[in-house]
CSV table of C-alpha atoms in Angstrom, one decimal:
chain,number,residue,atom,x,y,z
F,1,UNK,CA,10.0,-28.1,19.3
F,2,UNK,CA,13.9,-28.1,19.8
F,3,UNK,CA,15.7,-25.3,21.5
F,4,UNK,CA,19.5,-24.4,21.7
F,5,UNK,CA,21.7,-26.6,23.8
F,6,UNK,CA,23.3,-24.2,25.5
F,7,UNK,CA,20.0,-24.1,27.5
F,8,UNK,CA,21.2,-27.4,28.6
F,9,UNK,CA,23.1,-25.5,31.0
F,10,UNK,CA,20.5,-24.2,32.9
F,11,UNK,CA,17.5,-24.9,35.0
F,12,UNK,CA,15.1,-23.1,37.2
F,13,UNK,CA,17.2,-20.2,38.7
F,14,UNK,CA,17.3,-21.3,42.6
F,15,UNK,CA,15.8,-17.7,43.5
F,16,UNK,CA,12.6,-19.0,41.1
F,17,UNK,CA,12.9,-21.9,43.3
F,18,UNK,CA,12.9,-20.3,46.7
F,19,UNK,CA,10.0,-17.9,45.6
F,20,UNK,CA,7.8,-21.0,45.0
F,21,UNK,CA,8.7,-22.4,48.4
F,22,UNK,CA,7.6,-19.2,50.1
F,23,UNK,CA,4.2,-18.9,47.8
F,24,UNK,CA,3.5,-22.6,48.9
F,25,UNK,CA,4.2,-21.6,52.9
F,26,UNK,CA,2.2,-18.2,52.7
F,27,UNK,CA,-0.6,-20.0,50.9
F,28,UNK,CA,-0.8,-22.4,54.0
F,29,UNK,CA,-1.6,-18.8,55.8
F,30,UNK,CA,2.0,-19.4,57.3
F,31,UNK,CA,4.0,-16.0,57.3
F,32,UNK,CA,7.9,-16.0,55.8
F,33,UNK,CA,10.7,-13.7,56.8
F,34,UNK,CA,12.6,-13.8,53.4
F,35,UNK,CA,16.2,-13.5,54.2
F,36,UNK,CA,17.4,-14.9,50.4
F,37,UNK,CA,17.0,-12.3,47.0
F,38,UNK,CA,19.5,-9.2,48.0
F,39,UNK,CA,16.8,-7.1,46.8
F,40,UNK,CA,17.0,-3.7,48.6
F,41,UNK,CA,14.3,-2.2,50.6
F,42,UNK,CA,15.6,0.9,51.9
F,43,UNK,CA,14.6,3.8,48.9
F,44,UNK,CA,16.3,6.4,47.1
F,45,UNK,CA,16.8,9.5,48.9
F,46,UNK,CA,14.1,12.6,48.0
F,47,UNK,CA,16.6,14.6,45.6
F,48,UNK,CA,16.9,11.5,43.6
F,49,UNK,CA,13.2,10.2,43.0
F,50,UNK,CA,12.2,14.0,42.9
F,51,UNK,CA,14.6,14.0,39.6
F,52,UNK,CA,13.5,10.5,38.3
F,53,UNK,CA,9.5,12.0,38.8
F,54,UNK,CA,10.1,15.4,36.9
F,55,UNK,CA,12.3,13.8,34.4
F,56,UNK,CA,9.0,11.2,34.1
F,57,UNK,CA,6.6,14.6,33.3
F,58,UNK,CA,8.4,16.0,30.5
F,59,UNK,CA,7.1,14.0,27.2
F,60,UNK,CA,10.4,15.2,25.0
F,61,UNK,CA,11.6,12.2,27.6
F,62,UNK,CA,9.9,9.1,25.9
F,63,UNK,CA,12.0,8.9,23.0
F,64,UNK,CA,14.6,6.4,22.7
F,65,UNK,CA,18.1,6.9,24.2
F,66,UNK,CA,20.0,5.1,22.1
F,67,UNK,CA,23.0,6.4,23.9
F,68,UNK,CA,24.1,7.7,26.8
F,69,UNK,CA,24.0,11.1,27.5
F,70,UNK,CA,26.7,13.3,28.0
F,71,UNK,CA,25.7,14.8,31.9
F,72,UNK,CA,25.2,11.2,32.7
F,73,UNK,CA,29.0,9.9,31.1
F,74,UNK,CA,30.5,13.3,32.8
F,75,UNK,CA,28.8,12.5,35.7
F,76,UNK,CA,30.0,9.4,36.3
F,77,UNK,CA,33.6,10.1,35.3
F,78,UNK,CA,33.0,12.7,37.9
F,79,UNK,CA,32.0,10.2,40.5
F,80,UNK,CA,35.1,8.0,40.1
F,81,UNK,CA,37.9,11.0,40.2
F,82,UNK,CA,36.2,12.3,43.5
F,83,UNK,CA,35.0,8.3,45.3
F,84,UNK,CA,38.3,6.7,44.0
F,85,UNK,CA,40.4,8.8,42.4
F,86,UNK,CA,40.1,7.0,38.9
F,87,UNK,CA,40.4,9.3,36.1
F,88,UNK,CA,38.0,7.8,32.9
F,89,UNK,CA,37.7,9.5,29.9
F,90,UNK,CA,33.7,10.3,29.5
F,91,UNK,CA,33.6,9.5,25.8
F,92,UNK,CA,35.3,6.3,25.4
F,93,UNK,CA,36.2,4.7,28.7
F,94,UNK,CA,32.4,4.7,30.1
F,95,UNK,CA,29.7,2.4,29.2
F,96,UNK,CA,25.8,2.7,30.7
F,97,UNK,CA,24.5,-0.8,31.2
F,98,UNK,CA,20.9,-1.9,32.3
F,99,UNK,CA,21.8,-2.3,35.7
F,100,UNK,CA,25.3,-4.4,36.1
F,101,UNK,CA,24.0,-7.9,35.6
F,102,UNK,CA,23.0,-7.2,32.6
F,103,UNK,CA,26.2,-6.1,31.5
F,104,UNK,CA,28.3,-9.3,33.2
F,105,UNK,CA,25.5,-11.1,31.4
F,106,UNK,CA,26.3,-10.2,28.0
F,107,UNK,CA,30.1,-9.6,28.0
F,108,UNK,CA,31.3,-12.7,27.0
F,109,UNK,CA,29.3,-12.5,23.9
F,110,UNK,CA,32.0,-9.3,22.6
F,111,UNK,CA,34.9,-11.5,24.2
F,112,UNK,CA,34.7,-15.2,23.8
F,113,UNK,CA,34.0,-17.9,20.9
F,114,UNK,CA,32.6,-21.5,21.6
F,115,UNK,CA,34.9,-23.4,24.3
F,116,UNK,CA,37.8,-20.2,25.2
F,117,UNK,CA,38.5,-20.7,28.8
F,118,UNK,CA,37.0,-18.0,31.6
F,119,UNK,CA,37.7,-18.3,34.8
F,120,UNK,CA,35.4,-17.8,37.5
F,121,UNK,CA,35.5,-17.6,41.2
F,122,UNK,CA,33.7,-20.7,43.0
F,123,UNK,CA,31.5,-19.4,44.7
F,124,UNK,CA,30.1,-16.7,43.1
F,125,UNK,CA,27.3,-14.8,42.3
F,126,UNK,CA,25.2,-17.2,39.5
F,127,UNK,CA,25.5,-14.7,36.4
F,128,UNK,CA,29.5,-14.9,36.8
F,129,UNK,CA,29.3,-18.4,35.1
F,130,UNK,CA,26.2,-18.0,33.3
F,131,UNK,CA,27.1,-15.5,31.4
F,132,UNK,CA,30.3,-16.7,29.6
F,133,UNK,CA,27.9,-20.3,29.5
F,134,UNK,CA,25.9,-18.2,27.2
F,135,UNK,CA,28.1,-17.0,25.3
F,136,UNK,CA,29.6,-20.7,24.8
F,137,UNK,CA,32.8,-20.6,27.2
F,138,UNK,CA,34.3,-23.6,29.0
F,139,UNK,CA,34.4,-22.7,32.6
F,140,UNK,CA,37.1,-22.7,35.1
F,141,UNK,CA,36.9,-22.4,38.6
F,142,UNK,CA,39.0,-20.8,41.1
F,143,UNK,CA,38.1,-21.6,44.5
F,144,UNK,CA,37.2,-19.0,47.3
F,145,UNK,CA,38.7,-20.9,50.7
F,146,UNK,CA,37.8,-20.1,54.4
F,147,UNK,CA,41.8,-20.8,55.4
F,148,UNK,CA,42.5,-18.3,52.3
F,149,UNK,CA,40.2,-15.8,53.9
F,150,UNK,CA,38.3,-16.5,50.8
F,151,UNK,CA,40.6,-15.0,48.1
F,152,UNK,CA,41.6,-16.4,44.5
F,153,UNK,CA,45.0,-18.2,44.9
F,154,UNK,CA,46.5,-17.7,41.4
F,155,UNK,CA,49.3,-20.1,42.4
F,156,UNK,CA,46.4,-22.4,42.1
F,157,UNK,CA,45.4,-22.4,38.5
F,158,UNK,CA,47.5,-24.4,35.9
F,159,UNK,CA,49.7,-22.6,34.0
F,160,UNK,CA,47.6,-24.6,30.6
F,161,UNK,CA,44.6,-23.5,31.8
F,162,UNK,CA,46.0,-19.7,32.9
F,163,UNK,CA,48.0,-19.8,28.6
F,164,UNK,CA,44.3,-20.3,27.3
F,165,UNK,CA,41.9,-18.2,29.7
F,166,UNK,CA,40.3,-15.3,27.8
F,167,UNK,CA,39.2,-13.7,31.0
F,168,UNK,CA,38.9,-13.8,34.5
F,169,UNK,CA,36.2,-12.7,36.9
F,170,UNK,CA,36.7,-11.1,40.2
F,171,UNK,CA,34.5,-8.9,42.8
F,172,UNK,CA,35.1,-7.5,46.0
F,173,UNK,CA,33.9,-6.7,48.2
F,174,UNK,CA,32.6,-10.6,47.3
F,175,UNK,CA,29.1,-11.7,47.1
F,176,UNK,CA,28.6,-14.4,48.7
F,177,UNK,CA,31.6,-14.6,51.1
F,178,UNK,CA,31.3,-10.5,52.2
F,179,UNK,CA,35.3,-10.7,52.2
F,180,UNK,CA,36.9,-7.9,50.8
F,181,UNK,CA,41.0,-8.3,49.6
F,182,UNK,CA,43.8,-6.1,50.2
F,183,UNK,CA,46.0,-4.0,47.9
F,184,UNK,CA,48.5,-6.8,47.8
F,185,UNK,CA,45.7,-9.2,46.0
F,186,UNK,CA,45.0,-6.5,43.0
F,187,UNK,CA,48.8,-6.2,42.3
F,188,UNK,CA,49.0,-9.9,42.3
F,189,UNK,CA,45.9,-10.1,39.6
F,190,UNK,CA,47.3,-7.4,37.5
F,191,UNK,CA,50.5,-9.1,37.9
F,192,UNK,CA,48.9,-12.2,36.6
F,193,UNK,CA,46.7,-11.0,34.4
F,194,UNK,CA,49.9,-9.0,32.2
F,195,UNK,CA,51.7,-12.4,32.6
F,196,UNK,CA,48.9,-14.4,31.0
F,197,UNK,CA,47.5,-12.1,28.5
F,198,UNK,CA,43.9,-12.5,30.7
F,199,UNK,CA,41.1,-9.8,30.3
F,200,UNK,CA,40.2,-9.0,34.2
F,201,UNK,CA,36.4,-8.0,34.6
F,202,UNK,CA,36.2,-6.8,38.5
F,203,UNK,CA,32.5,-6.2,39.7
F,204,UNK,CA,32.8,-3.7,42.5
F,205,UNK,CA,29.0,-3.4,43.3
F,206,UNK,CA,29.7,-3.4,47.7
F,207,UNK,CA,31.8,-0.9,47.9
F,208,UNK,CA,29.7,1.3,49.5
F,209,UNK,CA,28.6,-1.1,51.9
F,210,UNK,CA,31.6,-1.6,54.1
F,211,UNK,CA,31.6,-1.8,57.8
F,212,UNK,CA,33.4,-1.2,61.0
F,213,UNK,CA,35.2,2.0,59.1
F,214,UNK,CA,36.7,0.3,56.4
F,215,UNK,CA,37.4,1.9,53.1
F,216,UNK,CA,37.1,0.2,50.1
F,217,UNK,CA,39.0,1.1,46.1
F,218,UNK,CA,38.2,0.7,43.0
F,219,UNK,CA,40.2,-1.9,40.8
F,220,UNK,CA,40.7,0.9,38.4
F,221,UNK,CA,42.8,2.6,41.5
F,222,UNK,CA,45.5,0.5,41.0
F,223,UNK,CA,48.8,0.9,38.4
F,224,UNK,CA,48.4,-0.5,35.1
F,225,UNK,CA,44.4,-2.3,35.6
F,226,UNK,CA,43.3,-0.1,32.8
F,227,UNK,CA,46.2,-2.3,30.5
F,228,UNK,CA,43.8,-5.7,31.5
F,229,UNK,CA,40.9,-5.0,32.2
F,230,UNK,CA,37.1,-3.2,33.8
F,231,UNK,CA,35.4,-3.0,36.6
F,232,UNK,CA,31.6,-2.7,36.9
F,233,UNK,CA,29.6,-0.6,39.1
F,234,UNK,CA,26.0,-0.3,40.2
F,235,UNK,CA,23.3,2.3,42.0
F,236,UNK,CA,20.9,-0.7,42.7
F,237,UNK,CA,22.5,-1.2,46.8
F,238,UNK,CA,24.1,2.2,47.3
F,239,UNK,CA,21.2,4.5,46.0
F,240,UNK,CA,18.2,2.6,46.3
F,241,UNK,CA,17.8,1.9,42.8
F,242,UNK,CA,17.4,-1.7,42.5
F,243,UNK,CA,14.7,-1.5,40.3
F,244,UNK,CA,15.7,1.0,37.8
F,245,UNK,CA,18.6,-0.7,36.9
F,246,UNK,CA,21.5,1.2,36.5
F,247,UNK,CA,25.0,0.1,36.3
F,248,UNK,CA,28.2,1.2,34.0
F,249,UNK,CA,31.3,-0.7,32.5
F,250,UNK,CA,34.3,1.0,33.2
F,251,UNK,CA,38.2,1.3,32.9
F,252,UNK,CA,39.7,-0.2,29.6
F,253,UNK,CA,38.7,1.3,26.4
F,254,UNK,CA,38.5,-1.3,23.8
F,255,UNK,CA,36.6,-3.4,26.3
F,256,UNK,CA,34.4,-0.7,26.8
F,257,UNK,CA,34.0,0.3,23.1
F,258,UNK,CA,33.5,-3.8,22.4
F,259,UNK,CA,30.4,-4.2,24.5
F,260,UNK,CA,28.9,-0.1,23.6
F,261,UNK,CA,29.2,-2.0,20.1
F,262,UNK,CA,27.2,-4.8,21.7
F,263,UNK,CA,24.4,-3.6,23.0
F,264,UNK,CA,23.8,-1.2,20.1
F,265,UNK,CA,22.4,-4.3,18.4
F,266,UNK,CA,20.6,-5.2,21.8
F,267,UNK,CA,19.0,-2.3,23.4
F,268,UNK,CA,18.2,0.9,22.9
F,269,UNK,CA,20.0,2.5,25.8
F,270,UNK,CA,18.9,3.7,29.6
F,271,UNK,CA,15.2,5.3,29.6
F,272,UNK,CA,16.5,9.5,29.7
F,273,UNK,CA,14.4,9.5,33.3
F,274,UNK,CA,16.7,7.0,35.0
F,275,UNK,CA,19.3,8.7,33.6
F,276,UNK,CA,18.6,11.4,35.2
F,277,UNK,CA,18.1,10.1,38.7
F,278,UNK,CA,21.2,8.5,38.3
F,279,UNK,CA,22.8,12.0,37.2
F,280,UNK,CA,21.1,13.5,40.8
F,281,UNK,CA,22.3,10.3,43.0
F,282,UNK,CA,25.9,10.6,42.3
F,283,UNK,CA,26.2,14.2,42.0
F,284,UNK,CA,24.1,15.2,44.6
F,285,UNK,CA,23.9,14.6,48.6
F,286,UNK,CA,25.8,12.1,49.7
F,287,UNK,CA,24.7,11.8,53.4
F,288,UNK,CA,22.0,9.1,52.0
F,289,UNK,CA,25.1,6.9,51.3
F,290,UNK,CA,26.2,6.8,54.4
F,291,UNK,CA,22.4,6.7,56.1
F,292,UNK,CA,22.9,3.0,54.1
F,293,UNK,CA,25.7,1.8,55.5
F,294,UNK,CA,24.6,2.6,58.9
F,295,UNK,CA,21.8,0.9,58.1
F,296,UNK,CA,23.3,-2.3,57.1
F,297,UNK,CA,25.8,-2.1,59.4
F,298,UNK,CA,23.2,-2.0,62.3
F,299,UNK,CA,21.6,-5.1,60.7
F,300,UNK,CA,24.4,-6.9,60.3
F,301,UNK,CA,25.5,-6.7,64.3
F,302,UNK,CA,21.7,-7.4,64.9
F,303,UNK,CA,21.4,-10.4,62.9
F,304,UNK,CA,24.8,-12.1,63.9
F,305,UNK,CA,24.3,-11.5,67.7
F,306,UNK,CA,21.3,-13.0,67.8
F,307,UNK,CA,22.0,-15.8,65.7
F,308,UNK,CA,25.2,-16.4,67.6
F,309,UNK,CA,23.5,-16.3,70.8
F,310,UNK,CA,20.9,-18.7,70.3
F,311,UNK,CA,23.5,-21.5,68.9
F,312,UNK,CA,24.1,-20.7,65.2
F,313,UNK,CA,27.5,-19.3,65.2
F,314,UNK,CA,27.7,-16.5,62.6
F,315,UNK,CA,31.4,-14.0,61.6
F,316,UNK,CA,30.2,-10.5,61.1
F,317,UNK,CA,30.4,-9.7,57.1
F,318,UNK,CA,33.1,-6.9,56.8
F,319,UNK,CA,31.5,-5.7,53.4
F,320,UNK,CA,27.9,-6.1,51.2
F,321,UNK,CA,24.3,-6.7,52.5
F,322,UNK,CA,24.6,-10.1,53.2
F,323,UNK,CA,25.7,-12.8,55.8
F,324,UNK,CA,28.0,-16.5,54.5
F,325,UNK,CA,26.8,-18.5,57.6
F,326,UNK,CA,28.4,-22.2,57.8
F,327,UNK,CA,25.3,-24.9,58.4
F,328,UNK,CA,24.6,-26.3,61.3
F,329,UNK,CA,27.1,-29.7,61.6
F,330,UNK,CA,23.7,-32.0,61.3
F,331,UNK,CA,23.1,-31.0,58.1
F,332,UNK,CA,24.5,-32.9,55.4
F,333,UNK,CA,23.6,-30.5,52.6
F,334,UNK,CA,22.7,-26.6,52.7
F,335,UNK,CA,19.7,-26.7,50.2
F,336,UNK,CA,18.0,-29.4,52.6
F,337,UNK,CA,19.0,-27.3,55.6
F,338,UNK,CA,17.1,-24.0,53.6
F,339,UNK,CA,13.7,-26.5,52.7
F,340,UNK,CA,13.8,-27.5,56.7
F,341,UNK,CA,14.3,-24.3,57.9
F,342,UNK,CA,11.6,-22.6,56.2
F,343,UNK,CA,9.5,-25.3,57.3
F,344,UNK,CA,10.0,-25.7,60.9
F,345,UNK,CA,10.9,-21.3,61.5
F,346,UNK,CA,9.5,-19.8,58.2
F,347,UNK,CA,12.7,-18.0,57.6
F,348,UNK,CA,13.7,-18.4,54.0
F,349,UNK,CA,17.6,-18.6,53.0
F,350,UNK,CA,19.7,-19.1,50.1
F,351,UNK,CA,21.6,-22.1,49.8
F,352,UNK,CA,24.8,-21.8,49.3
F,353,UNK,CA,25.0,-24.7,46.7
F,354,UNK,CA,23.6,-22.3,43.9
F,355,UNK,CA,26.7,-20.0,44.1
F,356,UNK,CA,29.0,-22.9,43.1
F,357,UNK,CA,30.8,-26.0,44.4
F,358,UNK,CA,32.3,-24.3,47.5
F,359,UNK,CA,29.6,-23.1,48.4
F,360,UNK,CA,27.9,-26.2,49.1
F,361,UNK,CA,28.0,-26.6,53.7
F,362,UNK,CA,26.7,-22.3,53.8
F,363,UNK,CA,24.2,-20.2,53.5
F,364,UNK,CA,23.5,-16.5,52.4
F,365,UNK,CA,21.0,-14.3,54.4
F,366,UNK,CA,20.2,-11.0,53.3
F,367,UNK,CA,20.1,-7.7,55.4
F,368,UNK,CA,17.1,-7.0,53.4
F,369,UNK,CA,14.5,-6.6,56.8
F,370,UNK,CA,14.3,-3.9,59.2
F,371,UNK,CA,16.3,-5.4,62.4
F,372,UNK,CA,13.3,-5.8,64.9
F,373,UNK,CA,12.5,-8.5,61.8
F,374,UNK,CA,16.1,-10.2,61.8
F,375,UNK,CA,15.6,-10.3,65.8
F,376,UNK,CA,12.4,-11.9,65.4
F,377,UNK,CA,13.8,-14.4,62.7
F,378,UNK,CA,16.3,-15.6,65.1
F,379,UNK,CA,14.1,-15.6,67.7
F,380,UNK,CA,12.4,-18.3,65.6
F,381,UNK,CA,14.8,-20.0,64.3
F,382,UNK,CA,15.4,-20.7,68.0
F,383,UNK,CA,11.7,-22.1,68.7
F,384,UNK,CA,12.0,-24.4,65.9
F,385,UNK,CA,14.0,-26.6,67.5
F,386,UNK,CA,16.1,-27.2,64.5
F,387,UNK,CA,19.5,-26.5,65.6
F,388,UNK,CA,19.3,-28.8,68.5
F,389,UNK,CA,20.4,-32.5,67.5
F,390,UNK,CA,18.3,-34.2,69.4
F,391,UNK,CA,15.0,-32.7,67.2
């Protein structure tokens, strides 16, 4: 058999990877604290799953979509005027996707032809890259420094890379890094992105989960972002609803028209039951939004404490459910410090190798575990023997 060669591009996702390195531990009868897939597990609050479940019941609700509905588009234009004070236009400027990854998956395919220029952050969550790689783009990347407090330095892409970009992808608060950028970095991007003639796709999935009383925007906050660009958003950390995928494109309205037009050929739309949880989560009670935070935030100073204490230095995130932790110096390499880490504490990491170049020297940990759990991890972590040199 022969396949496409854009498949070339790809090999066994790492998180595939890192789930068959914990099945090989547990089956050994060795437990795993899993610290690596961002996966949620604090549910949706009760008015939400009580509209999900009698939105299930009602049989008229098994029919296809095909598209969204208008109390979910009002809803979320709603959302947006009151969070951010972004005014969207419910009928054209509004775009339901199958949870937000999906969308950034399949974008490129309404954007770019075999070998346009995208430009990426490095690192960066995988399905930035892998999505224009789909759709057949050459890929630049602009690197995410430490001594930059991790934020894109346009100054640093060429001006003949910059004349033949199609678009650009950007997201803070940033997963993996947990940095979050300042007003003075999205009028600089807007800036550049008029300058250029460069499509800005700005995934704003963390902005909910922001610590230590910060406040976080929206992309679509700032003058003249609609003229370049969208910004995606998600339910999956805020609400709980990881699983039920729901996310939206937003903000420019031939964008937003281009991938509707898309996925029409795809899909057949959200199923009307998540539709209307997702009506219920960002209409209704809010306290359960900041019940999360709290929540994360409290894992986050667990976590970090702990590991700082016992030798493994670790910056408190400012923003998302994670934690960018720099290897210990022994290490030459972060996926060999994740395999002998999970070997000697059974705690499980991701590597920060599978986010990009620059990520290679860190790894990501997930505030996915209760914090008596993250305590316990460290407290292994510590017994292992593993950060000590002379083990």
């Amino acid at each position: 058999m022969q396949f496409a060669r854009r498949m070339n591009h790809f090999g066994e996702g790492i998180f595939s990877k890192l789930l068959e390195m914990k099945r090989q531990k547990e089956e050994k009868g060795e437990p795993v604290i899993d610290l690596s897939v961002g996966a949620p597990n604090i549910p949706p609050a009760k008015h939400i799953t009580d509209a999900l479940c009698e939105a299930a019941a009602d049989p008229n609700n098994y029919i296809y979509a095909i598209n969204d509905q208008k109390e979910l588009t009002e809803a979320v234009a709603g959302w947006y005027q009151r969070r951010y004070g972004v005014k969207l236009d419910p009928s054209s400027e509004i775009c339901s996707l199958l949870g937000s990854q999906e969308g950034l998956a399949h974008i490129a395919l309404s954007i770019v032809d075999e070998g346009d220029v995208v430009l990426v952050p490095d690192p960066c969550y995988p399905v930035f890259a892998d999505g224009p790689l789909l759709a057949g783009a050459s890929l630049f990347y602009m690197p995410q420094r430490k001594e930059k407090d991790y934020l894109i330095d346009f100054s640093e892409i060429p001006e003949d890379i910059a004349i033949k970009a199609k678009f650009m992808i950007v997201s803070y608060p940033n997963n993996p890094t947990t940095v979050m950028a300042p007003d003075s970095f999205y009028e600089k991007l807007i800036e550049f992105a008029k300058k250029y003639n460069i499509m800005v796709l700005h995934d704003n999935a963390y902005s909910e989960l922001v610590f230590d009383q910060r406040q976080c925007k929206s992309f679509l906050s700032f003058p003249g972002s609609k003229e370049v660009g969208v910004e995606f958003n998600s339910l999956s950390k805020t609400y709980g609803l990881a699983g039920a995928r729901v996310g939206f494109c937003l903000g420019n309205r031939e964008v937003v028209e281009k991938i509707k037009t898309l996925k029409s050929n795809m899909d057949y739309g959200m199923f009307l039951p998540v539709q209307k949880a997702a009506v219920a989560a960002i209409t209704g009670d809010q306290t359960c939004v900041g019940t999360t935070r709290e929540a994360y935030e409290k894992r986050r100073d667990a976590l970090c404490e702990h590991m700082t204490r016992i030798g493994w230095r670790m910056e408190k995130p400012q923003a998302t459910m994670f934690v960018w932790a720099e290897i210990p110096d022994k290490f030459r390499d972060s996926e060999t410090f994740c395999r002998e880490l999970l070997e000697k504490s059974g705690v499980l990491v991701t590597p920060g190798s599978a986010f990009g170049p620059s990520g290679e020297g860190y790894v990501r940990l997930a505030l996915v575990q209760d914090e008596s759990v993250l305590i316990q991890a460290a407290d292994q972590v510590d017994k292992s023997g593993i950060l000590r040199f002379d083990i």
